[in-house]
Amino acid sequence: MDILALQNSLNTYLVLGALLFGFGAYGMMRNRTFIGMLISAELVLGGASINFMAFSRFLAPDPTVGQIFTLFIMGLAAAEAAIALSIIIAVYRNFKSIDTDDVAELEG
Amino acid sequence: MSVHPEVIRLLIFLVGIIAFAALNAAYLVWLERKEAGHIQRRIGPKEVGPFGLLQPLADGIKLMTKQLIVPAGVDPVLFRIAPILVMIPAIMGFVTIPFSETLVARNLDIGLLAVFAFASVNVLGLLMGAWGSRNKYAVISAARVVSQNVAYEIPMLVTVVSLVMVSHTMNLTKIVGQQLGGFWHWNIFNFAASPLMPVAFLIFFVCMLAETNRAPFDMAEAESELIAGAFTEYPGMGFGVFFMAEYANIVIGCSMATILFLGGWDCPFGLYPGVHWFLLKMYFLIFTVIWIRWTYPRTTFYGLLNLSWKILIPISFVNLLLTSAMLKVF
Amino acid sequence: MNASAIKQAMAALPAQAVAENDHAKRGNHLDVTVAPDQVVAAVTILDGNGFFIEAITGVDWLGEKAARKKEAAAKAAAAAKAAAEAAKAAGQEPPPPPPAAPAEPEGSQVDDLEVIYDFNHYETLCRVTVRTRVPRDNPAVPTISEVYAGANWHERETHDFFGINFVGHPYLVPLLLPEDADFHPLLKDYKP
Amino acid sequence: MTPILSPQGLAGLIFLGCVAATIAGALLATNATRLIRAVTGLALCMVGVAGIYYFLGSPFVALMQILIYAGAVCVTIIFAIMLAEPHEMKRVGKVHALAGPASILAATVLVWGLAALGTKTVWQPVACRAKNGTLEEVGQSMLTTYSMSFELISVVLLIAIIGSLALARAGRSK
Amino acid sequence: MIGYLKEIFSGTWSLFVGLGITIKYFFKPVVTVQYPREVLPMTPRFRGHIELTRDPETGGDKCIVCGMCQKACPSNCITVVGDKVEGAKKKALSRYILDFTKCSLCGLCVESCPADAITFSKDYNLAGPSREAYIFDLKKRLEERKG
Amino acid sequence: MSAFAQTQLKETFVINLGPQHPATHGVLRVKLVMDGEYIVEAEPVLGYIHRMHEKMGENRTWAQFMPNTGRMDYLHALAYNHGYVTVVERAAGIEVPERAEYIRVITAELNRISSHLLWFGAFVLDLGGFTPLLYAFDDREQILDLLESVTGSRLTYSYFRFGGVYNDIDENFVPGALAFIKRLRERLPMYHALVTKNVILRTRLEDIGFITPEMCRKYGATGPVARGSGINFDVRKHEPYSVYPEFNFDIPVYPKGDSMARYMVRMDEIEQSMRIVEQAIAKLPDGPVMAPKAPKILKPAKGDYYHAVETARGSFGIRVVSDGTNTPYRLKLRSPTFSNLSLFGEACQGMLLPDALALMGSLDLVIPEIDR
């Protein structure tokens, strides 16, 4: 296998996307803070975006679609980050913690 | 094994850019001190070399021989990574800047975007350095840096967007190419595109000052308030790298202003365009930046945000609307 | 605000002594001497009349009582001597020696610390000095920082230098001296 | 084997660097003990992803990725950390004893499944492409074919701005 | 709206005025003295550390060892030591120690001197490697200072 | 805790501003409790260069204490000399020749201008502008040269003596002073154009850092701080001493109470001081500069005496208690900045850090004078 020509194969990107997705999922399960989960969510989105871009580059008849989708995902990610962070701050104001478990306990 | 010429060209440019950035940083310090001196009716550096020209070298040696202290309690990883994180985007920003028609490392079609993309990473480095220092002054400084950059990226990008609308391209070489042939072709005097172009240039320049944390917007390292802000804990070359990055950013900002508004390497009278004109304009802008620093007091945080949200953003939007209207009309 | 008005207002306080001074000679217009427990009342009067606080300080009168006693004794001796001489000159029997120096009131063997409050007025020229005396072995004066917020630092400073305890002061820790200072340098018996 | 000192070889090297940055960043982002390092990881990962986008023939998206992720999202997250957790010395969060292994297992299964699915499938390459995916085409289709979603995104962003402002102000007035 | 624009304009104008002032000074000559290269003469009344004056007749000092300067000094930095000279009625100065580390250059000693034996030197380039270097014997200095 | 502090979230942290901080101009430490960049509480911590001048006074003769007075406020040392000699003259009953009083006033007012110029520069430096500092220094140097030629010293003059001044002015002094005034008259519009009218400076000073007249009264603020709050109080007019009644000058009063008002008061005072110097030079009488009968060894009569002078920073009061010997029994030095700084804690509550530093700069602190 030509290790320096990896960038020309679709599979590389698919595996990478899957890896990022997996990291994101793992982080979501493992992390117990809002910010940690937010970071993991960004990883998941990144994995998905790579797939979009890869398919658009190698397979799609119209290669603009994937790019547009990725751009939309970025916009969504930015919006999501903004909203999530304001929620985090609001939660922190009320509960003095950004730990999801703490918040759940206090609610119950 | 033959080496491809493109590779060699890239490597030469990379080395050249790093050398250019470092030398510029060093000699801009000299220029800053000399200019400040003369504005204040003193001489400035004069002892090391003729006109103190070797002073940057002496300063550099001094900074490099200092012990690199990593203070107790800091986050060692962030503390060490932050200067690099500030320096790399500053160097990367040079990659797409055309100094003349041929003197460009990588002529990207979206060179304009590339410069702004790399410039935006700068904040991240400052933020990490400040937060990693575990110094209260640095943390305050970090909070200021972010708000400042967020507030000023908007009018800057809006102004740039209106310029892109005029020139129909994001390729920096092409943007300059459209302005060739005398100063009446420059974008700053392009009244056919928008009557507010000189104002747009001012807005861009002010935003550039704010983005590079230069006086009067140097609240991140406001020495009379926050000692040295984000750099308070950095010794020796750690501080030196931040310093170099700051000057590299100034060079990038002034280059962008030259390219976007002042016709890049064009001669004002339409004769013999070349890299010297570019450097002349850029260094004049840098001179102005330094001149401004030694003239004004520092703004405050709310003054800065007021300026951005109440004046710059509305006017830049008006300019955007005017530009699009003019484009439609003519 | 003139001095006589303040004098009148101060007259309501028990156990006070008000002296009008020659401003050109002494630099103040009114010297009000009150008992320590009357300080707040006197200062409140000044506050009501729009005075501002200039300073608070102390004076250590160590040895004053002894000196005064000595002086009184000397005076008595001189008087006795003069009387004796006068009598001798008149050819009379010398009078019986006068009784020993008049006894001071009880508990007065301890010298005093004087606390001086200086006030001034923004509109009209009227400097008022309020004085009070406390014994050196238990120097305690009520704080006036409730009335004048600025007295806070002046009282802390006076506490530093003289060890005068301003009762009710919110934060009586050393201001100018080191945080752990337990000496009072302006006392006359302080030896560094 | 592609020679290293050729444009292709160098490109391959840089690609490998990007992949390494992505994976290292993702590792750091999910496993760091301090939130601030996790964000550093995220930034590294996103810069790596931007490099990968570049190799996928879209420098525009790559630069946007840097601009938005490194320049905006990461900065926002760091800012939130600074605001919400000034004394962030403690670990990222309490973790159940089984949570670690279980989530590793689940994630591995997920990755393996997805990767296998991706690589085993026989993809049909298209014979002819209508477009080349240049920036102009992206812009054109964004404002024609996908103008609806473009508008929706802008509405989403607007709502996000208003919402976050409302949320942030609500706490302040207390 | 007019007010808003006016405010912007006047603010911007004030900034340009400031720039104009500083650039004007940029081209003016410097006013600083390049100290180690240039040395300014001190004014006649400059109060440096004290120095013994020379008696034009004898070539020695004029001190009569009365100790007035020693008494006048607020910081106790002067020590005058005199010897009884055989035959002469007056004491003669043997050592005049000035502890310059304590001196506050107030000039009370010069003022108190009844014989005009001390004066201020115009020396301000004082540097020394140790504290002891600042304990001057003025008598010795006077002898070393020829002319 | 103030009302402001209670309304805020309890997300506070403590910052030690100083004792080594560029904005405190000396070794002052301010303990700030902050909520973000907002100041919840501020507590100045003093005493880092406390030298116990009052005790030093008790241990030396009346004349020997003179150098100490100039070392408290090294920027306006002559006013401190003036206060001290006047109170001792009052106690000892020494008449001062008129020429000596005129010289005292001229030099003290020149010294006041130099103090205000230095403050101006340092204040703009606090606000981040470096160049005005050096322009002000340029002018200040001229004053220091003049004063050096007369007094022999550039900073701690100890020029006045009981009964007069140490030395008569030399022949170059009067033309030099007039030339300087002419020069400064030409330079002041430049300062106003460069600094006062600058929009950045205005946004930093106007409507920020309010000190109310009531606060001044409760804390005993005097000088430009009080005059910036609309209080028409200047010892030179209020309780005239020396030959000040002879001169025609105004007391600049700005009623607003913000940092800009204090700034303007000082800038206007420079002009008024120049007027005083001009008039004094015009009226300067001939005659001796030392009282002929001034005793060598001073033994003022028993009693206590108070005298106040207007320094560049406010009313400096000095109370001497004499027991009839040649050393003071007690010296109380009432320094203006001590009182002025004491209101800082209250005034800066709820302010942003840079504004609080601007407020602190506008108080014109000289730390040795606070710590004494």
PDB file of N, CA and C in Angstrom, chain D residues 50-73:
ATOM      1  N   ALA D  50      -9.655  20.356   8.723  1.00  0.00           N
ATOM      2  CA  ALA D  50      -9.582  21.378   7.680  1.00  0.00           C
ATOM      3  C   ALA D  50      -8.567  20.968   6.627  1.00  0.00           C
ATOM      4  N   GLY D  51      -7.427  20.412   7.079  1.00  0.00           N
ATOM      5  CA  GLY D  51      -6.435  19.925   6.118  1.00  0.00           C
ATOM      6  C   GLY D  51      -7.023  18.847   5.238  1.00  0.00           C
ATOM      7  N   ILE D  52      -7.817  17.976   5.838  1.00  0.00           N
ATOM      8  CA  ILE D  52      -8.406  16.887   5.053  1.00  0.00           C
ATOM      9  C   ILE D  52      -9.383  17.443   4.014  1.00  0.00           C
ATOM     10  N   TYR D  53     -10.130  18.468   4.407  1.00  0.00           N
ATOM     11  CA  TYR D  53     -11.028  19.101   3.441  1.00  0.00           C
ATOM     12  C   TYR D  53     -10.237  19.661   2.274  1.00  0.00           C
ATOM     13  N   TYR D  54      -9.061  20.207   2.611  1.00  0.00           N
ATOM     14  CA  TYR D  54      -8.222  20.753   1.543  1.00  0.00           C
ATOM     15  C   TYR D  54      -7.887  19.652   0.540  1.00  0.00           C
ATOM     16  N   PHE D  55      -7.548  18.481   1.095  1.00  0.00           N
ATOM     17  CA  PHE D  55      -7.219  17.371   0.186  1.00  0.00           C
ATOM     18  C   PHE D  55      -8.436  16.873  -0.545  1.00  0.00           C
ATOM     19  N   LEU D  56      -9.608  17.155  -0.005  1.00  0.00           N
ATOM     20  CA  LEU D  56     -10.825  16.742  -0.704  1.00  0.00           C
ATOM     21  C   LEU D  56     -11.226  17.788  -1.733  1.00  0.00           C
ATOM     22  N   GLY D  57     -10.312  18.664  -2.058  1.00  0.00           N
ATOM     23  CA  GLY D  57     -10.549  19.560  -3.181  1.00  0.00           C
ATOM     24  C   GLY D  57     -11.366  20.766  -2.851  1.00  0.00           C
ATOM     25  N   SER D  58     -11.420  21.126  -1.587  1.00  0.00           N
ATOM     26  CA  SER D  58     -12.217  22.306  -1.289  1.00  0.00           C
ATOM     27  C   SER D  58     -11.492  23.189  -0.292  1.00  0.00           C
ATOM     28  N   PRO D  59     -10.550  23.983  -0.774  1.00  0.00           N
ATOM     29  CA  PRO D  59      -9.855  24.886   0.161  1.00  0.00           C
ATOM     30  C   PRO D  59     -10.803  25.841   0.842  1.00  0.00           C
ATOM     31  N   PHE D  60     -11.871  26.195   0.166  1.00  0.00           N
ATOM     32  CA  PHE D  60     -12.815  27.131   0.765  1.00  0.00           C
ATOM     33  C   PHE D  60     -13.405  26.565   2.047  1.00  0.00           C
ATOM     34  N   VAL D  61     -13.898  25.349   1.938  1.00  0.00           N
ATOM     35  CA  VAL D  61     -14.484  24.740   3.138  1.00  0.00           C
ATOM     36  C   VAL D  61     -13.412  24.560   4.212  1.00  0.00           C
ATOM     37  N   ALA D  62     -12.198  24.241   3.762  1.00  0.00           N
ATOM     38  CA  ALA D  62     -11.125  24.061   4.737  1.00  0.00           C
ATOM     39  C   ALA D  62     -10.886  25.344   5.525  1.00  0.00           C
ATOM     40  N   LEU D  63     -10.813  26.447   4.803  1.00  0.00           N
ATOM     41  CA  LEU D  63     -10.555  27.709   5.491  1.00  0.00           C
ATOM     42  C   LEU D  63     -11.742  28.099   6.362  1.00  0.00           C
ATOM     43  N   MET D  64     -12.942  27.819   5.861  1.00  0.00           N
ATOM     44  CA  MET D  64     -14.112  28.114   6.686  1.00  0.00           C
ATOM     45  C   MET D  64     -14.079  27.294   7.963  1.00  0.00           C
ATOM     46  N   GLN D  65     -13.611  26.053   7.810  1.00  0.00           N
ATOM     47  CA  GLN D  65     -13.511  25.184   8.987  1.00  0.00           C
ATOM     48  C   GLN D  65     -12.585  25.816  10.031  1.00  0.00           C
ATOM     49  N   ILE D  66     -11.439  26.312   9.559  1.00  0.00           N
ATOM     50  CA  ILE D  66     -10.516  26.941  10.501  1.00  0.00           C
ATOM     51  C   ILE D  66     -11.159  28.179  11.105  1.00  0.00           C
ATOM     52  N   LEU D  67     -11.744  28.984  10.228  1.00  0.00           N
ATOM     53  CA  LEU D  67     -12.341  30.236  10.690  1.00  0.00           C
ATOM     54  C   LEU D  67     -13.409  29.981  11.736  1.00  0.00           C
ATOM     55  N   ILE D  68     -14.272  29.004  11.437  1.00  0.00           N
ATOM     56  CA  ILE D  68     -15.412  28.822  12.328  1.00  0.00           C
ATOM     57  C   ILE D  68     -15.034  27.996  13.548  1.00  0.00           C
ATOM     58  N   TYR D  69     -14.317  26.900  13.325  1.00  0.00           N
ATOM     59  CA  TYR D  69     -14.054  26.043  14.484  1.00  0.00           C
ATOM     60  C   TYR D  69     -12.954  26.610  15.368  1.00  0.00           C
ATOM     61  N   ALA D  70     -11.782  26.840  14.737  1.00  0.00           N
ATOM     62  CA  ALA D  70     -10.677  27.314  15.587  1.00  0.00           C
ATOM     63  C   ALA D  70     -10.924  28.742  16.049  1.00  0.00           C
ATOM     64  N   GLY D  71     -11.455  29.552  15.117  1.00  0.00           N
ATOM     65  CA  GLY D  71     -11.576  30.968  15.451  1.00  0.00           C
ATOM     66  C   GLY D  71     -12.814  31.303  16.233  1.00  0.00           C
ATOM     67  N   ALA D  72     -13.860  30.520  16.123  1.00  0.00           N
ATOM     68  CA  ALA D  72     -15.100  30.900  16.792  1.00  0.00           C
ATOM     69  C   ALA D  72     -15.542  29.890  17.834  1.00  0.00           C
ATOM     70  N   VAL D  73     -15.743  28.628  17.386  1.00  0.00           N
ATOM     71  CA  VAL D  73     -16.348  27.671  18.313  1.00  0.00           C
ATOM     72  C   VAL D  73     -15.426  27.394  19.490  1.00  0.00           C
TER      73      VAL D  73
END
